[in-house]
Amino acid sequence: MKHTGATILRILLERQGIDTLAGIPGGAILPFYDALHGSGIRHILARHEQGAGFIAQGMARVTGRAAVCLATSGPGATNLLTAIADARLDSVPLVAITAQVPQALIGTDAFQEVDTYGLTLPITKHNFLVRSVAELLEVVPLAFRLAESGRPGPVAVDVPKDVLLAEHEFAVWPEPGRREPTAACADGEIAAALAQLARAERPMLYLGGGVTAAGATGLAVQLARRLDAPTVCSLMALGTIPAGDPLDMGMLGMHGGKGTNLLMR
């Protein structure tokens, strides 16, 4: 079979189960928008690329699966950076797809040309600058696997316009990228943690967003009550222990309660 890079990208997203994505069209990414015609994917036209990124974040938080946002080259990509950085800090699985100027123009200060790869390097789990149509078949499933595995987070995929327009012939579609199961904690480590808790004179629990992401809220509350330990939360863990619970000491940090911070110290 033979397809353009834009069509390959669209079909790969469909095979990942993506039925909704948010973005804003622009010159470099228009070939992908053309490929969306006749697709079952619903496109949400944001008013700003940052909004598209946070729409995708909301979908990812609800489903636990990586969601997708789109932006064109230059200002489209730079407008997306805040949402990407936030997804990294809050451990939200996200695949941010940006278009880039044709490869011959990269590094020439061409219209709407900016180093998206370099800009996203410190704020993503991983990022890609796709150099050929064939690479899409490997990069897209890998981007979803990386975004969802381990500690979730954003992966950026920058696709030059010439890659979207070029054609590629191949025989078999790759398998969709899936979350890799997290390795089980060693029994010895669990036993050591239990021994420390048993010896603690004034045990206290500090809960983070990973408790919520792992679906371990109920277990955390059980542990707090079994230890009769005061519990403080990061911003991302608020709600893990019910507000008003006798063991709930509130949120830690510069915007948290004075008493909460004194208790931790």
mmCIF file of C-alpha atoms in Angstrom:
data_model
loop_
_atom_site.group_PDB
_atom_site.id
_atom_site.type_symbol
_atom_site.label_atom_id
_atom_site.label_comp_id
_atom_site.label_asym_id
_atom_site.label_seq_id
_atom_site.Cartn_x
_atom_site.Cartn_y
_atom_site.Cartn_z
ATOM 1 C CA MET A 1 0.000 0.000 0.000
ATOM 2 C CA LYS A 2 1.121 3.556 -0.691
ATOM 3 C CA HIS A 3 0.150 6.643 1.316
ATOM 4 C CA THR A 4 1.342 10.166 1.976
ATOM 5 C CA GLY A 5 2.931 10.938 5.328
ATOM 6 C CA ALA A 6 -0.158 12.918 6.334
ATOM 7 C CA THR A 7 -2.447 9.952 5.650
ATOM 8 C CA ILE A 8 -0.086 7.553 7.421
ATOM 9 C CA LEU A 9 -0.078 9.825 10.479
ATOM 10 C CA ARG A 10 -3.876 9.991 10.502
ATOM 11 C CA ILE A 11 -4.324 6.224 10.171
ATOM 12 C CA LEU A 12 -1.735 5.551 12.868
ATOM 13 C CA LEU A 13 -3.672 7.827 15.235
ATOM 14 C CA GLU A 14 -6.894 5.997 14.384
ATOM 15 C CA ARG A 15 -5.188 2.675 15.121
ATOM 16 C CA GLN A 16 -4.160 4.078 18.514
ATOM 17 C CA GLY A 17 -7.863 4.606 19.264
ATOM 18 C CA ILE A 18 -7.755 8.378 18.904
ATOM 19 C CA ASP A 19 -11.239 9.604 18.020
ATOM 20 C CA THR A 20 -10.912 13.232 19.194
ATOM 21 C CA LEU A 21 -8.037 15.687 18.984
ATOM 22 C CA ALA A 22 -7.678 19.413 19.497
ATOM 23 C CA GLY A 23 -5.612 21.909 17.551
ATOM 24 C CA ILE A 24 -5.338 24.884 15.227
ATOM 25 C CA PRO A 25 -4.485 24.613 11.524
ATOM 26 C CA GLY A 26 -1.628 26.515 9.899
ATOM 27 C CA GLY A 27 0.458 26.419 6.765
ATOM 28 C CA ALA A 28 2.880 23.610 7.613
ATOM 29 C CA ILE A 29 0.263 21.266 9.083
ATOM 30 C CA LEU A 30 -2.411 21.753 6.408
ATOM 31 C CA PRO A 31 -1.562 18.456 4.641
ATOM 32 C CA PHE A 32 -2.575 16.607 7.801
ATOM 33 C CA TYR A 33 -5.840 18.540 7.990
ATOM 34 C CA ASP A 34 -6.521 17.546 4.386
ATOM 35 C CA ALA A 35 -5.977 13.910 5.420
ATOM 36 C CA LEU A 36 -8.546 14.288 8.203
ATOM 37 C CA HIS A 37 -11.348 14.664 5.632
ATOM 38 C CA GLY A 38 -13.404 11.482 5.589
ATOM 39 C CA SER A 39 -11.849 10.337 8.853
ATOM 40 C CA GLY A 40 -13.781 9.310 11.952
ATOM 41 C CA ILE A 41 -11.565 11.554 14.075
ATOM 42 C CA ARG A 42 -13.353 14.556 15.531
ATOM 43 C CA HIS A 43 -11.306 17.753 15.480
ATOM 44 C CA ILE A 44 -11.834 20.410 18.149
ATOM 45 C CA LEU A 45 -10.849 23.850 16.853
ATOM 46 C CA ALA A 46 -9.247 25.633 19.805
ATOM 47 C CA ARG A 47 -8.911 29.402 20.067
ATOM 48 C CA HIS A 48 -5.269 29.111 21.120
ATOM 49 C CA GLU A 49 -2.778 26.253 20.924
ATOM 50 C CA GLN A 50 -2.315 26.320 24.689
ATOM 51 C CA GLY A 51 -6.049 25.637 24.983
ATOM 52 C CA ALA A 52 -5.674 22.686 22.611
ATOM 53 C CA GLY A 53 -2.967 21.276 24.852
ATOM 54 C CA PHE A 54 -5.087 21.573 27.972
ATOM 55 C CA ILE A 55 -8.116 20.081 26.199
ATOM 56 C CA ALA A 56 -5.935 17.054 25.432
ATOM 57 C CA GLN A 57 -4.762 17.032 29.051
ATOM 58 C CA GLY A 58 -8.359 16.912 30.246
ATOM 59 C CA MET A 59 -9.119 13.942 27.999
ATOM 60 C CA ALA A 60 -5.986 12.146 29.188
ATOM 61 C CA ARG A 61 -6.779 12.750 32.869
ATOM 62 C CA VAL A 62 -10.286 11.312 32.435
ATOM 63 C CA THR A 63 -9.334 8.261 30.363
ATOM 64 C CA GLY A 64 -5.819 7.529 31.650
ATOM 65 C CA ARG A 65 -4.749 7.146 28.004
ATOM 66 C CA ALA A 66 -2.536 9.472 25.994
ATOM 67 C CA ALA A 67 -4.475 12.196 24.160
ATOM 68 C CA VAL A 68 -3.330 14.259 21.181
ATOM 69 C CA CYS A 69 -3.003 17.968 20.444
ATOM 70 C CA LEU A 70 -1.917 19.608 17.187
ATOM 71 C CA ALA A 71 -0.072 22.792 16.246
ATOM 72 C CA THR A 72 1.622 24.188 13.197
ATOM 73 C CA SER A 73 5.223 25.376 12.990
ATOM 74 C CA GLY A 74 6.704 28.458 14.665
ATOM 75 C CA PRO A 75 4.196 30.323 16.854
ATOM 76 C CA GLY A 76 1.833 27.356 16.825
ATOM 77 C CA ALA A 77 4.482 25.165 18.433
ATOM 78 C CA THR A 78 5.672 27.822 20.895
ATOM 79 C CA ASN A 79 2.080 28.474 22.016
ATOM 80 C CA LEU A 80 1.829 24.778 22.896
ATOM 81 C CA LEU A 81 4.837 24.786 25.245
ATOM 82 C CA THR A 82 2.973 25.755 28.435
ATOM 83 C CA ALA A 83 0.571 22.816 28.140
ATOM 84 C CA ILE A 84 3.447 20.429 27.356
ATOM 85 C CA ALA A 85 5.491 21.607 30.353
ATOM 86 C CA ASP A 86 2.442 21.330 32.617
ATOM 87 C CA ALA A 87 1.791 17.774 31.433
ATOM 88 C CA ARG A 88 5.390 16.894 32.269
ATOM 89 C CA LEU A 89 5.170 18.330 35.788
ATOM 90 C CA ASP A 90 1.755 16.759 36.460
ATOM 91 C CA SER A 91 2.562 13.384 34.854
ATOM 92 C CA VAL A 92 -0.175 13.523 32.203
ATOM 93 C CA PRO A 93 0.211 11.261 29.118
ATOM 94 C CA LEU A 94 0.160 13.506 26.061
ATOM 95 C CA VAL A 95 1.303 13.257 22.440
ATOM 96 C CA ALA A 96 1.897 16.727 21.021
ATOM 97 C CA ILE A 97 2.174 16.711 17.228
ATOM 98 C CA THR A 98 3.626 19.807 15.600
ATOM 99 C CA ALA A 99 4.335 20.486 11.954
ATOM 100 C CA GLN A 100 7.688 21.908 10.899
ATOM 101 C CA VAL A 101 8.850 23.785 7.810
ATOM 102 C CA PRO A 102 10.307 21.569 5.050
ATOM 103 C CA GLN A 103 13.634 20.038 6.070
ATOM 104 C CA ALA A 104 15.573 22.096 3.512
ATOM 105 C CA LEU A 105 14.478 25.252 5.371
ATOM 106 C CA ILE A 106 15.259 24.093 8.920
ATOM 107 C CA GLY A 107 17.899 26.348 10.449
ATOM 108 C CA THR A 108 17.563 29.067 7.796
ATOM 109 C CA ASP A 109 15.281 31.466 9.727
ATOM 110 C CA ALA A 110 12.538 30.670 7.238
ATOM 111 C CA PHE A 111 8.958 31.864 7.783
ATOM 112 C CA GLN A 112 7.528 30.325 10.984
ATOM 113 C CA GLU A 113 10.671 28.231 11.495
ATOM 114 C CA VAL A 114 11.733 27.598 15.073
ATOM 115 C CA ASP A 115 13.702 24.831 16.808
ATOM 116 C CA THR A 116 10.704 22.930 18.181
ATOM 117 C CA TYR A 117 12.884 19.897 18.949
ATOM 118 C CA GLY A 118 15.250 21.986 21.060
ATOM 119 C CA LEU A 119 12.449 23.894 22.781
ATOM 120 C CA THR A 120 10.587 20.747 23.839
ATOM 121 C CA LEU A 121 13.666 18.733 24.851
ATOM 122 C CA PRO A 122 13.686 19.804 28.544
ATOM 123 C CA ILE A 123 9.895 19.634 29.031
ATOM 124 C CA THR A 124 9.029 16.219 27.575
ATOM 125 C CA LYS A 125 9.686 12.585 28.425
ATOM 126 C CA HIS A 126 10.980 12.212 24.878
ATOM 127 C CA ASN A 127 10.720 14.066 21.594
ATOM 128 C CA PHE A 128 11.201 13.317 17.911
ATOM 129 C CA LEU A 129 12.043 15.225 14.753
ATOM 130 C CA VAL A 130 10.754 12.927 12.012
ATOM 131 C CA ARG A 131 13.174 12.838 9.071
ATOM 132 C CA SER A 132 11.324 10.528 6.660
ATOM 133 C CA VAL A 133 7.857 9.114 6.008
ATOM 134 C CA ALA A 134 9.057 5.625 6.926
ATOM 135 C CA GLU A 135 10.011 6.882 10.413
ATOM 136 C CA LEU A 136 6.370 7.714 11.162
ATOM 137 C CA LEU A 137 5.553 3.996 11.281
ATOM 138 C CA GLU A 138 8.023 3.573 14.143
ATOM 139 C CA VAL A 139 7.808 6.955 15.874
ATOM 140 C CA VAL A 140 4.037 7.276 16.370
ATOM 141 C CA PRO A 141 3.435 3.938 18.191
ATOM 142 C CA LEU A 142 6.614 4.533 20.218
ATOM 143 C CA ALA A 143 5.425 8.015 21.217
ATOM 144 C CA PHE A 144 2.227 6.562 22.711
ATOM 145 C CA ARG A 145 4.113 3.784 24.498
ATOM 146 C CA LEU A 146 6.530 6.254 26.056
ATOM 147 C CA ALA A 147 3.788 8.711 27.043
ATOM 148 C CA GLU A 148 1.786 6.052 28.911
ATOM 149 C CA SER A 149 4.501 3.815 30.398
ATOM 150 C CA GLY A 150 6.159 4.276 33.767
ATOM 151 C CA ARG A 151 5.590 7.779 35.041
ATOM 152 C CA PRO A 152 3.223 9.189 32.373
ATOM 153 C CA GLY A 153 4.111 12.382 30.562
ATOM 154 C CA PRO A 154 4.214 14.263 27.255
ATOM 155 C CA VAL A 155 6.001 13.200 24.085
ATOM 156 C CA ALA A 156 6.504 15.708 21.249
ATOM 157 C CA VAL A 157 6.561 14.675 17.587
ATOM 158 C CA ASP A 158 7.735 17.345 15.114
ATOM 159 C CA VAL A 159 6.925 16.498 11.479
ATOM 160 C CA PRO A 160 8.330 18.591 8.604
ATOM 161 C CA LYS A 161 5.893 19.541 5.854
ATOM 162 C CA ASP A 162 7.849 17.638 3.187
ATOM 163 C CA VAL A 163 7.447 14.456 5.266
ATOM 164 C CA LEU A 164 3.677 15.001 5.406
ATOM 165 C CA LEU A 165 3.547 15.425 1.611
ATOM 166 C CA ALA A 166 5.928 12.613 0.639
ATOM 167 C CA GLU A 167 4.600 9.149 -0.269
ATOM 168 C CA HIS A 168 5.729 5.821 1.139
ATOM 169 C CA GLU A 169 4.915 2.252 0.132
ATOM 170 C CA PHE A 170 4.886 -0.509 2.750
ATOM 171 C CA ALA A 171 3.205 -3.858 3.382
ATOM 172 C CA VAL A 172 2.123 -4.015 7.041
ATOM 173 C CA TRP A 173 0.901 -1.494 9.599
ATOM 174 C CA PRO A 174 2.806 -1.534 12.917
ATOM 175 C CA GLU A 175 1.079 -2.599 16.113
ATOM 176 C CA PRO A 176 -0.322 0.310 18.146
ATOM 177 C CA GLY A 177 1.861 1.508 21.005
ATOM 178 C CA ARG A 178 0.623 0.360 24.418
ATOM 179 C CA ARG A 179 1.545 1.024 28.016
ATOM 180 C CA GLU A 180 4.247 -1.281 29.314
ATOM 181 C CA PRO A 181 3.358 -2.846 32.684
ATOM 182 C CA THR A 182 5.265 -1.446 35.640
ATOM 183 C CA ALA A 183 7.616 -3.904 37.293
ATOM 184 C CA ALA A 184 6.389 -5.224 40.642
ATOM 185 C CA CYS A 185 8.079 -3.880 43.744
ATOM 186 C CA ALA A 186 10.465 -6.406 45.292
ATOM 187 C CA ASP A 187 9.160 -8.156 48.424
ATOM 188 C CA GLY A 188 12.293 -7.144 50.292
ATOM 189 C CA GLU A 189 11.684 -3.448 49.648
ATOM 190 C CA ILE A 190 8.091 -3.741 50.868
ATOM 191 C CA ALA A 191 9.240 -5.555 54.016
ATOM 192 C CA ALA A 192 11.869 -2.863 54.692
ATOM 193 C CA ALA A 193 9.259 -0.105 54.319
ATOM 194 C CA LEU A 194 6.901 -1.918 56.684
ATOM 195 C CA ALA A 195 9.683 -2.297 59.255
ATOM 196 C CA GLN A 196 10.405 1.429 59.103
ATOM 197 C CA LEU A 197 6.732 2.251 59.583
ATOM 198 C CA ALA A 198 6.487 -0.129 62.523
ATOM 199 C CA ARG A 199 9.474 1.548 64.215
ATOM 200 C CA ALA A 200 8.331 5.105 63.560
ATOM 201 C CA GLU A 201 7.525 7.051 66.734
ATOM 202 C CA ARG A 202 5.577 9.785 64.955
ATOM 203 C CA PRO A 203 4.595 8.415 61.535
ATOM 204 C CA MET A 204 3.235 10.824 58.971
ATOM 205 C CA LEU A 205 2.168 10.234 55.376
ATOM 206 C CA TYR A 206 2.984 12.617 52.527
ATOM 207 C CA LEU A 207 0.806 11.673 49.534
ATOM 208 C CA GLY A 208 1.568 12.717 45.958
ATOM 209 C CA GLY A 209 -0.257 12.614 42.635
ATOM 210 C CA GLY A 210 1.075 9.129 41.871
ATOM 211 C CA VAL A 211 -1.369 7.725 44.435
ATOM 212 C CA THR A 212 -4.273 9.074 42.378
ATOM 213 C CA ALA A 213 -2.735 8.083 39.028
ATOM 214 C CA ALA A 214 -2.218 4.520 40.285
ATOM 215 C CA GLY A 215 -5.800 4.213 41.554
ATOM 216 C CA ALA A 216 -4.435 3.603 45.055
ATOM 217 C CA THR A 217 -6.500 6.221 46.890
ATOM 218 C CA GLY A 218 -8.446 3.685 48.944
ATOM 219 C CA LEU A 219 -5.278 1.846 49.966
ATOM 220 C CA ALA A 220 -3.610 5.102 51.042
ATOM 221 C CA VAL A 221 -6.570 5.957 53.275
ATOM 222 C CA GLN A 222 -6.507 2.451 54.780
ATOM 223 C CA LEU A 223 -2.798 2.810 55.524
ATOM 224 C CA ALA A 224 -3.271 6.214 57.157
ATOM 225 C CA ARG A 225 -6.033 4.891 59.418
ATOM 226 C CA ARG A 226 -4.148 1.735 60.321
ATOM 227 C CA LEU A 227 -1.129 3.814 61.359
ATOM 228 C CA ASP A 228 -3.340 6.533 62.822
ATOM 229 C CA ALA A 229 -0.935 8.858 60.986
ATOM 230 C CA PRO A 230 -1.605 12.498 60.076
ATOM 231 C CA THR A 231 -1.635 12.854 56.297
ATOM 232 C CA VAL A 232 -0.554 15.760 54.108
ATOM 233 C CA CYS A 233 -1.004 16.024 50.346
ATOM 234 C CA SER A 234 0.687 17.654 47.395
ATOM 235 C CA LEU A 235 -1.507 19.739 45.107
ATOM 236 C CA MET A 236 -1.912 16.772 42.751
ATOM 237 C CA ALA A 237 -3.034 14.484 45.604
ATOM 238 C CA LEU A 238 -5.765 16.719 47.009
ATOM 239 C CA GLY A 239 -8.904 14.644 47.558
ATOM 240 C CA THR A 240 -6.949 11.439 48.117
ATOM 241 C CA ILE A 241 -7.987 11.508 51.771
ATOM 242 C CA PRO A 242 -11.461 12.995 52.286
ATOM 243 C CA ALA A 243 -11.470 16.648 53.347
ATOM 244 C CA GLY A 244 -12.527 16.890 56.960
ATOM 245 C CA ASP A 245 -11.184 13.457 57.846
ATOM 246 C CA PRO A 246 -9.524 13.636 61.302
ATOM 247 C CA LEU A 247 -6.233 12.567 59.700
ATOM 248 C CA ASP A 248 -6.388 15.104 56.864
ATOM 249 C CA MET A 249 -3.870 17.859 57.582
ATOM 250 C CA GLY A 250 -4.280 19.632 54.236
ATOM 251 C CA MET A 251 -1.909 20.628 51.464
ATOM 252 C CA LEU A 252 1.833 21.052 51.813
ATOM 253 C CA GLY A 253 3.916 23.758 50.139
ATOM 254 C CA MET A 254 4.047 27.514 49.724
ATOM 255 C CA HIS A 255 0.295 27.669 49.067
ATOM 256 C CA GLY A 256 -0.540 25.147 51.759
ATOM 257 C CA GLY A 257 -1.485 25.636 55.390
ATOM 258 C CA LYS A 258 0.996 27.033 57.901
ATOM 259 C CA GLY A 259 0.179 24.257 60.367
ATOM 260 C CA THR A 260 0.627 21.625 57.642
ATOM 261 C CA ASN A 261 4.137 22.826 56.865
ATOM 262 C CA LEU A 262 5.056 23.111 60.552
ATOM 263 C CA LEU A 263 3.846 19.548 61.103
ATOM 264 C CA MET A 264 6.040 18.244 58.284
ATOM 265 C CA ARG A 265 9.091 20.119 59.628
#
